[in-house]
Coordinates of C-alpha atoms and ligand atoms in Angstrom, one line a residue:
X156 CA 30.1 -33.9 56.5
X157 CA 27.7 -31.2 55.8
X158 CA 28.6 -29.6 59.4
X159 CA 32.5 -29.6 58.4
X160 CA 31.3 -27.3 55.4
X161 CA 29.1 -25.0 56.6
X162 CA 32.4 -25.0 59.6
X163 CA 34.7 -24.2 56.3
X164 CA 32.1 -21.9 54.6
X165 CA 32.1 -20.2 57.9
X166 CA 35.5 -19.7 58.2
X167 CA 36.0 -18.6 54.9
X168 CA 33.4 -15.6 55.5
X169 CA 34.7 -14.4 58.3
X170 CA 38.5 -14.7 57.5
X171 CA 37.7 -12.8 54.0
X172 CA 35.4 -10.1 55.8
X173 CA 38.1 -9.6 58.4
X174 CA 40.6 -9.0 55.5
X175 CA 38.8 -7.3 53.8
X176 CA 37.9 -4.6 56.8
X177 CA 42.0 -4.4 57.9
X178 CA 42.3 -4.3 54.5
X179 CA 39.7 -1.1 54.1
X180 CA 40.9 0.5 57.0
X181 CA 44.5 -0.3 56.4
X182 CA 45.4 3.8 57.2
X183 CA 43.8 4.1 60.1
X184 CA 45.1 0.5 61.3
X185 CA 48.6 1.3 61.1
X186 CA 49.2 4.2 63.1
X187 CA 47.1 3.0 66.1
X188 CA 48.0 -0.7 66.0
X189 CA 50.4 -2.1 63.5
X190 CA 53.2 0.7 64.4
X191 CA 52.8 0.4 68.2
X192 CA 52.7 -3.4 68.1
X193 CA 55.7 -3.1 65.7
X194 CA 58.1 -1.3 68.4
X195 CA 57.0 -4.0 71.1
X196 CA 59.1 -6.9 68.8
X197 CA 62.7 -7.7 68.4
X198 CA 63.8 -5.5 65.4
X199 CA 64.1 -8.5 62.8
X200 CA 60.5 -9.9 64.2
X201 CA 59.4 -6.8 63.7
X202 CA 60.7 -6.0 60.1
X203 CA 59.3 -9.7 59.2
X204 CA 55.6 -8.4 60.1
X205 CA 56.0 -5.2 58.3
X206 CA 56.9 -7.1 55.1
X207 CA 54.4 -9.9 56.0
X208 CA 51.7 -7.0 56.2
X209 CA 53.0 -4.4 53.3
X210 CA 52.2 -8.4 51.2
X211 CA 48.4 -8.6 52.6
X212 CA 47.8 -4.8 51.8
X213 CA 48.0 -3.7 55.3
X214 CA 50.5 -0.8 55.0
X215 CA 48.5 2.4 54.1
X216 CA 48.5 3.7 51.0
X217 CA 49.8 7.8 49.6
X218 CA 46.7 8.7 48.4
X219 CA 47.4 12.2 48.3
X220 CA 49.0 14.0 44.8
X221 CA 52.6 15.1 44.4
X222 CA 53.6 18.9 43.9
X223 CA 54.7 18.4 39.9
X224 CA 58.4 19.9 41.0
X225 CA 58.9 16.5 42.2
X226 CA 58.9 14.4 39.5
X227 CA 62.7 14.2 38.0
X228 CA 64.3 12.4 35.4
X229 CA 67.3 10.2 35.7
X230 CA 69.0 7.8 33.1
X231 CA 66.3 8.4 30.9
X232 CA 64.0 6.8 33.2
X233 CA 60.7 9.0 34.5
X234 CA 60.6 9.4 39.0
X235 CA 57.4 10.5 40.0
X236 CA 59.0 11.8 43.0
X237 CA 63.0 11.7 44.4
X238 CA 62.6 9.7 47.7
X239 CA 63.6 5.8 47.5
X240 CA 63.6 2.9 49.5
X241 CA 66.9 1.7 50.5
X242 CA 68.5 -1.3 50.1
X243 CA 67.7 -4.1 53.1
X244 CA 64.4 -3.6 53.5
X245 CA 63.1 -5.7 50.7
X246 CA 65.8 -8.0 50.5
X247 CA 63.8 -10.2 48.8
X248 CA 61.3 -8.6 46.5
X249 CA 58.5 -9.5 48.7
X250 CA 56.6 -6.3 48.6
X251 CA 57.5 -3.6 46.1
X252 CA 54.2 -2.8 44.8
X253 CA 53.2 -1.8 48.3
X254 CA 56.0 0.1 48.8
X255 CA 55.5 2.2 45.7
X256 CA 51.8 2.6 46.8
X257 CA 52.7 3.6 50.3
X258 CA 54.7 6.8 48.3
X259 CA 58.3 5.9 47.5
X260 CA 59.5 7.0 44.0
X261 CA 61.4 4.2 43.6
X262 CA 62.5 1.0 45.5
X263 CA 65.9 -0.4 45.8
X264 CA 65.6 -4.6 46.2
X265 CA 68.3 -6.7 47.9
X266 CA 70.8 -7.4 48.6
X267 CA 70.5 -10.3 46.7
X268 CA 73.2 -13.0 46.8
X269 CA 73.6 -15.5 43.4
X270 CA 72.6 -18.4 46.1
X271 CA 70.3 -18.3 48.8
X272 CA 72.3 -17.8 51.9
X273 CA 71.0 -17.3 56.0
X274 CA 73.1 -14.7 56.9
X275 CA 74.5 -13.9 59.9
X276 CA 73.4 -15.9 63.2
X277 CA 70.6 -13.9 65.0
X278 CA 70.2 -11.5 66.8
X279 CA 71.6 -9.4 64.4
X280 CA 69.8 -6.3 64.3
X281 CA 69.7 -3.7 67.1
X282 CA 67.9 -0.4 68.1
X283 CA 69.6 2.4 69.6
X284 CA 66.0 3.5 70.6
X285 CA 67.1 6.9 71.9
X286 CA 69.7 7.9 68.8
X287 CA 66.4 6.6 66.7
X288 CA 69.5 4.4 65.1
X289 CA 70.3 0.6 64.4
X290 CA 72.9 -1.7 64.2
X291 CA 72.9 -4.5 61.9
X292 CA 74.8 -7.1 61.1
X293 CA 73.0 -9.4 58.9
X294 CA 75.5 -10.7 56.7
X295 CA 73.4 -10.9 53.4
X296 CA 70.7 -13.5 54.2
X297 CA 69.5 -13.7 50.9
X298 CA 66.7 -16.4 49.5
X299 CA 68.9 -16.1 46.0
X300 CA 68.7 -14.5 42.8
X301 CA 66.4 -17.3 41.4
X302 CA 63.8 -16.6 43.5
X303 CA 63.9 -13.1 43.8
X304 CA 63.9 -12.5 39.9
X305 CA 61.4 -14.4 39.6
X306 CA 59.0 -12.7 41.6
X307 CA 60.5 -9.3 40.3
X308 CA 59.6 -11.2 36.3
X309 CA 55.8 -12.1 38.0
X310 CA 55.2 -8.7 38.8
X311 CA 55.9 -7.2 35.5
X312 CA 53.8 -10.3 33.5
X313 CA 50.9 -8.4 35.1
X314 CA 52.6 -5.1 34.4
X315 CA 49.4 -3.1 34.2
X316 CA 48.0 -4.2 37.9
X317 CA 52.0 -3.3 38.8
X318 CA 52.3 0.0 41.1
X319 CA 54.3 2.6 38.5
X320 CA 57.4 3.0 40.0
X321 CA 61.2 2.8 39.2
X322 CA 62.8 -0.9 40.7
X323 CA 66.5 -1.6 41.2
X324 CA 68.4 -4.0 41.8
X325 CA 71.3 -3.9 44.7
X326 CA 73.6 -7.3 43.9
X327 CA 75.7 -8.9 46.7
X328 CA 78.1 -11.5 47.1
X329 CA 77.5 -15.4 49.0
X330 CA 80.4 -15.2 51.5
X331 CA 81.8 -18.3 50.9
X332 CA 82.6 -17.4 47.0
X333 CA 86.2 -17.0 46.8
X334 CA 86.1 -14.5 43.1
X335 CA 83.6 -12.0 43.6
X336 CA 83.8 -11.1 40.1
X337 CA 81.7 -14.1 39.2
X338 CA 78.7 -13.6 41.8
X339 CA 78.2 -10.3 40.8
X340 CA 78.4 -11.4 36.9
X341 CA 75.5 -13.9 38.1
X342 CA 73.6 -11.1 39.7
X343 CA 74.2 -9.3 36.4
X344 CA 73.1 -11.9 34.0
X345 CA 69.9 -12.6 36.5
X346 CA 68.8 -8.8 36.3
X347 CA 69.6 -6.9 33.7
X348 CA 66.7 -7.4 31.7
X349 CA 64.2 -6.4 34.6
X350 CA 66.0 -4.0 36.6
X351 CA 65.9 -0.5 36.0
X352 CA 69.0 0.0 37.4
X353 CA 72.1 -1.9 39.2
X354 CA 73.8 -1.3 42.3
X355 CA 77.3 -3.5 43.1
X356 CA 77.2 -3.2 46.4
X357 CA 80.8 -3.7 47.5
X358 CA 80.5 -1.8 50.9
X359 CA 78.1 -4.1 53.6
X360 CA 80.8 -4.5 56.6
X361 CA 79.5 -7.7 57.3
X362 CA 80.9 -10.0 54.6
X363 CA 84.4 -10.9 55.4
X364 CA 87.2 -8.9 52.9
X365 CA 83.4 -7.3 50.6
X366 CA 84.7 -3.6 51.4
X367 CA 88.2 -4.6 50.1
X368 CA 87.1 -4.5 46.3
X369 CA 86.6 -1.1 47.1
X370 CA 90.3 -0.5 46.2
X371 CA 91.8 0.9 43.5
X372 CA 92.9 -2.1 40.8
X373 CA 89.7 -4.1 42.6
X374 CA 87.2 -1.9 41.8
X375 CA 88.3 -1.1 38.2
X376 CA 88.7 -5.1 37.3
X377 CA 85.4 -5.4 39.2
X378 CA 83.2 -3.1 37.1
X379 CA 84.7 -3.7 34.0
X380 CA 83.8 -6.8 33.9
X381 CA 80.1 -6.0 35.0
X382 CA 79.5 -3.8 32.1
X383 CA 80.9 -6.0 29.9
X384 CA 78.7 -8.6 30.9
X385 CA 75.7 -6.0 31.2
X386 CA 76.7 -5.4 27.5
X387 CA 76.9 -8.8 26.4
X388 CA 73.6 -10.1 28.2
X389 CA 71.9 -7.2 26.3
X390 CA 73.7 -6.9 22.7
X391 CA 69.7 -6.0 21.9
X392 CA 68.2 -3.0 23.9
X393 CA 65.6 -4.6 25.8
X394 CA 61.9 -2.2 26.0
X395 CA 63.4 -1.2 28.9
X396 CA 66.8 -0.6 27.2
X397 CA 70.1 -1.2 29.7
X398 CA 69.8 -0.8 33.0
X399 CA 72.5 1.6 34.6
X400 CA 74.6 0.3 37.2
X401 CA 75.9 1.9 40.5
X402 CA 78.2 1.3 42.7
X403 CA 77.5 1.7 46.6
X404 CA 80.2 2.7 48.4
X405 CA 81.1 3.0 52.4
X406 CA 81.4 5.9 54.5
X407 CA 84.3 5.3 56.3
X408 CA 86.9 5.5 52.8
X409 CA 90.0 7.9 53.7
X410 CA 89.8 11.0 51.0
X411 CA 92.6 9.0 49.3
X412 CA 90.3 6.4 48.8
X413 CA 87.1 8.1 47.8
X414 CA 89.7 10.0 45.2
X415 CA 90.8 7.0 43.7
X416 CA 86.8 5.1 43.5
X417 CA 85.9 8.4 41.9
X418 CA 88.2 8.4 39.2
X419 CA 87.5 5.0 38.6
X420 CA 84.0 5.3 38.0
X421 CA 84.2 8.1 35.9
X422 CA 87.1 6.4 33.6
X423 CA 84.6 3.7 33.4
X424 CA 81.7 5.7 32.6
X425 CA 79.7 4.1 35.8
X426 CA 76.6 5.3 35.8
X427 CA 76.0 6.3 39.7
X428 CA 77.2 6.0 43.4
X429 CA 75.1 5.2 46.0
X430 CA 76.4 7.4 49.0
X431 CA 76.2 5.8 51.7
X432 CA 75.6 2.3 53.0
X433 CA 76.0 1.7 57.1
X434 CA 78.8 2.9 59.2
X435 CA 81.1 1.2 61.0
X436 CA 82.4 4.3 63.3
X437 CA 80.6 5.1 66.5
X438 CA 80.0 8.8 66.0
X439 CA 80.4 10.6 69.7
X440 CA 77.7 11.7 71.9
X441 CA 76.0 8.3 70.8
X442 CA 73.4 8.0 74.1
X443 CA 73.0 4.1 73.8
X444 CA 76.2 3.3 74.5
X445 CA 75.5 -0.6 75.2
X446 CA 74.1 -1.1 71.7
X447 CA 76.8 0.9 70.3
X448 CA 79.2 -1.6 71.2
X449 CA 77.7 -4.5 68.8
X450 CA 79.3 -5.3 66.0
X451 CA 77.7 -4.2 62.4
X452 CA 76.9 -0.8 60.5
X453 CA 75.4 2.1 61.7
X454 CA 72.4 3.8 60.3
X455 CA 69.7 5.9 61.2
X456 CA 70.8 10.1 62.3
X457 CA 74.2 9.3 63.5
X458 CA 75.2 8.7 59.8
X459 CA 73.5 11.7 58.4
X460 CA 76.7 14.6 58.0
X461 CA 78.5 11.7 57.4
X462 CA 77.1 10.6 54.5
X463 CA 76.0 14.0 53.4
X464 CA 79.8 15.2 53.6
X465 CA 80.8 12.7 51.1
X466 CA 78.0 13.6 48.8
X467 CA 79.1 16.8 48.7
X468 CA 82.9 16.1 48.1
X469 CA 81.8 13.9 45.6
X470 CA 79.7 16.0 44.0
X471 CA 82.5 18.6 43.7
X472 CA 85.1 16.2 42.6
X473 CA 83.2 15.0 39.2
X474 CA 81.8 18.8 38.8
X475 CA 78.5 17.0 38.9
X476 CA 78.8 14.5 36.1
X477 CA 78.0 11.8 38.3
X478 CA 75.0 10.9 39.5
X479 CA 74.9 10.5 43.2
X480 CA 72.1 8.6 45.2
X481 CA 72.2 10.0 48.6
X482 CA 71.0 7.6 51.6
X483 CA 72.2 7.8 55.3
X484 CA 69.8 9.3 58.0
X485 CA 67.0 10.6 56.3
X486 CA 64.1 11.2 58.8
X487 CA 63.1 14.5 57.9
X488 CA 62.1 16.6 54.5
X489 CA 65.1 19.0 55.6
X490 CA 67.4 16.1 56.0
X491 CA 66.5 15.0 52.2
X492 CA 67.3 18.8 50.8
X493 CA 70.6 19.0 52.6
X494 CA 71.6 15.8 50.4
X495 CA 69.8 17.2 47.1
X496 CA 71.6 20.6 47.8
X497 CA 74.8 18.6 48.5
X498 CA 74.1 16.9 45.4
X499 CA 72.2 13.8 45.1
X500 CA 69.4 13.9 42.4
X501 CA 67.9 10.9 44.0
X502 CA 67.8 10.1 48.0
X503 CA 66.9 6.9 50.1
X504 CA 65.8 6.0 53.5
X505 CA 65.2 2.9 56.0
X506 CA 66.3 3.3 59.5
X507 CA 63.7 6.2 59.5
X508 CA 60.8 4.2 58.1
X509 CA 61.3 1.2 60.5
X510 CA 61.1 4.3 63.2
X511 CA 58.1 6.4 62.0
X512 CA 55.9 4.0 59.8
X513 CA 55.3 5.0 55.7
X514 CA 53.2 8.3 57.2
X515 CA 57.1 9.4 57.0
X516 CA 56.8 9.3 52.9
X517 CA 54.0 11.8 52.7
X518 CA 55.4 13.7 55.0
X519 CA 59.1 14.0 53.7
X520 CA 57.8 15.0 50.4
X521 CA 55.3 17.6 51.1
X522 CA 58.1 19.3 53.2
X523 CA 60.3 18.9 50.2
X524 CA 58.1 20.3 47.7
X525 CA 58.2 23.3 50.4
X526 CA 61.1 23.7 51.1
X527 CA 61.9 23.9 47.2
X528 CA 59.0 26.3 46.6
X529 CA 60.5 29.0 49.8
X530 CA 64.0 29.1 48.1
X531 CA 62.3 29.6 44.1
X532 CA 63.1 26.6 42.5
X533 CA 60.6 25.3 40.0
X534 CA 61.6 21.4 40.6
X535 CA 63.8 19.0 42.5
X536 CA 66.7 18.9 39.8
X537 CA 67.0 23.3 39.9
X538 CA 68.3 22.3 43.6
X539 CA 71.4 19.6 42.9
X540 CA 74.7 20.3 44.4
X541 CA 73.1 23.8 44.9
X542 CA 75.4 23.8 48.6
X543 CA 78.7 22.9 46.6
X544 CA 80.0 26.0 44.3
X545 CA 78.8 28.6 47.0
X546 CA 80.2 31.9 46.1
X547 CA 79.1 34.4 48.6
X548 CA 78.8 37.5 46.6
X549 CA 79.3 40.7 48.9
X550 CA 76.1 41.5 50.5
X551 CA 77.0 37.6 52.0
X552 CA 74.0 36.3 50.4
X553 CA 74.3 32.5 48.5
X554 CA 74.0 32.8 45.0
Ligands
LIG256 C1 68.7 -3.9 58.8 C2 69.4 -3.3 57.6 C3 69.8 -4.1 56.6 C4 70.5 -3.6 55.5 N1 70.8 -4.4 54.4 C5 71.4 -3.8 53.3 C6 71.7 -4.6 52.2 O1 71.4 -5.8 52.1 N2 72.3 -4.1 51.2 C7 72.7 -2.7 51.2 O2 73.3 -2.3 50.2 N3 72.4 -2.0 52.2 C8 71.8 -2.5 53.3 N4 71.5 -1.7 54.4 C9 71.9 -0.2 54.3 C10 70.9 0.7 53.8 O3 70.6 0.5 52.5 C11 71.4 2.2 54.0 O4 72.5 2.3 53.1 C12 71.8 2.6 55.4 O5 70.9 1.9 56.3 C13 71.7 4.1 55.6 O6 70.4 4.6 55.4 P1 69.4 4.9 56.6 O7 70.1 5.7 57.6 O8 68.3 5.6 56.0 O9 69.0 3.6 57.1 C14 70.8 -2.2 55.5 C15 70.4 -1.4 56.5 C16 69.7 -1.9 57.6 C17 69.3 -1.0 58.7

């Protein structure tokens, strides 16, 4: 007896001390190790052990301060700095707090369906290793809204210990519900009161007919209904008063399309677009032409002008008056400009992450705060849609 718990006391001590060195030398642990060992697994292994080690405090931390021309403000609500976590990485609100620590401004959780759901049969994930891209196909495996609020609810009981950071939501659909309208009303209902903002995300190509409520008389019965129910859950302002909701559109819309989701959202006073989820084109001069040929969305480079172009005609289409969350191909700080010039006042990132490790964060926003500095703007916001009404006056310079 007393040998079994000295065995256990044993144990204990050196279990704890081991965590507590990974723990301590969590920055100079991932780069070396974690990020190596990482590229050797499947990608959805892989993505597993970076969520099971951003939960035990093993993905390094930004220790380092943010130029001041970073911090923005959007909704009403105060971003330390513009760069986001995209949708798909925390599906399941495992690990925001880390995520906020590791240097993201704000993280996008989800997609989260009503009930929990498994997705998509695996594999499902794939890396085009030399386009630094993936494919997935995951088909929203989701452990539920339940679940996932709840942990998001948790985290702000114990507010103060909570990372600051803005937290949003991104609501799916299960794929066997037949009206849409009522999952994301659920997803509404679950939320509102903790999210700091919405995203319908009607533009994954891998649940059966989700793009189609994308179209015209769709879309406007869609997010009517969703802000009425946003209104009606919250007929009191809650501290954190209502959240704003977006909508997340695809990038492979015809201009006819875009046109018409546009005008929709401004008629409805929507309060963003997310621009853009995955692709399901196969951009030319791809070099892992195998992988290209599996079916799901693209991410990762091949997506970047893609999505940037249709920030930019959105941008020019509402004059500005919407506010645009660019995502699609961010790997670099000049990659993240090109969408603030084309006009998103807020950007996110994944493919990149899963590529580089959360050094990327730092990195992206010190060469932001640079390349803002060089061209004499005092802060993120001076630089919106600063690409879109280019006159060129005559000595050819932009102005
Ligand atoms: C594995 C994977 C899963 C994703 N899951 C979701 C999701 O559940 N909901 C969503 O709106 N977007 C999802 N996305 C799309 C991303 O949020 C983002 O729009 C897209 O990947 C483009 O950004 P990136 O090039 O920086 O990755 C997923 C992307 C990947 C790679």
């Amino acid at each position: 007896m007393a040998l079994r718990l000295k065995f256990r006391l044993i144990r204990t001590f050196v279990i704890t001390t081991s965590g507590l060195i990974v723990y301590t030398l969590a920055d100079k642990f991932y780069e070396p190790v974690l990020k190596p060992a990482l590229q050797l697994l499947d990608p959805e292994s892989a993505h597993d052990f970076a969520i099971f080690a951003a939960k035990h405090g093993l993905v390094p931390k930004d220790k380092g301060k943010d130029w001041s021309g970073l911090a923005c403000e959007v909704w009403g609500r105060q971003f330390e700095n513009p760069i986001g976590l995209a949708a798909g990485f925390d599906k399941h609100g495992d690990c925001v707090d880390a995520m906020l620590s590791a240097g993201f401004g704000f993280v996008e959780v989800g997609s989260v369906t009503p009930e929990p759901q498994e997705g998509n049969p695996k594999p499902r994930i794939f890396r085009l290793e030399k386009d630094r891209a993936v494919i997935n196909r995951c088909g929203f495996n989701s452990v539920g809204s339940s679940v996932v609020s709840e942990r998001l609810r948790k985290r702000l009981v114990h507010i103060h210990a909570a990372q600051p950071g803005v937290v949003g939501v991104n609501l799916g659909k299960n794929k066997d519900t037949e009206d849409a309208k009522l999952d994301y009303e659920k997803g509404v209902v679950a939320f509102a009161d903790i999210a700091d903002y919405l995203v319908i995300n009607i533009s994954s190509p891998n649940t059966p007919s989700l793009r189609n409520l994308q179209q015209k008389n769709q879309l406007a019965d869609l997010l009517e209904h969703v802000i009425a129910i946003r209104d009606a859950t919250l007929k009191e302002l809650s501290p954190k008063g209502r959240p704003p909701i977006l909508v997340k559109i695809s990038p492979d819309l015809t201009d006819e399309e875009l046109a018409d989701i546009v005008t929709t959202c401004m008629r409805l006073s929507v309060d963003g677009i997310v621009i853009s989820n995955t692709t399901i084109q196969r951009p030319h001069g791809l070099l892992e032409q195998q992988v290209a040929m599996q079916e799901g969305g693209l991410s990762g480079p091949p997506l970047k002008n893609i999505s940037t172009s249709i920030i930019q005609k959105v941008y020019r289409m509402t004059n500005g008056r919407l506010v645009i969350v660019g995502v699609g191909g961010v790997s670099s700080a000049e990659d993240a400009y090109d969408k603030i010039r084309a006009g998103a006042s807020l950007i996110e990132l994944y493919t990149a992450l899963a590529y580089e490790g959360p050094a990327l964060i730092r990195k992206i926003k010190i060469g932001l705060s640079e390349l803002l500095q060089r061209d004499g703007f005092q802060s993120v916001q001076e630089a919106i849609g600063k690409d879109v009404f280019v006159s060129t006056s005559q000595d050819g310079m932009r102005n």
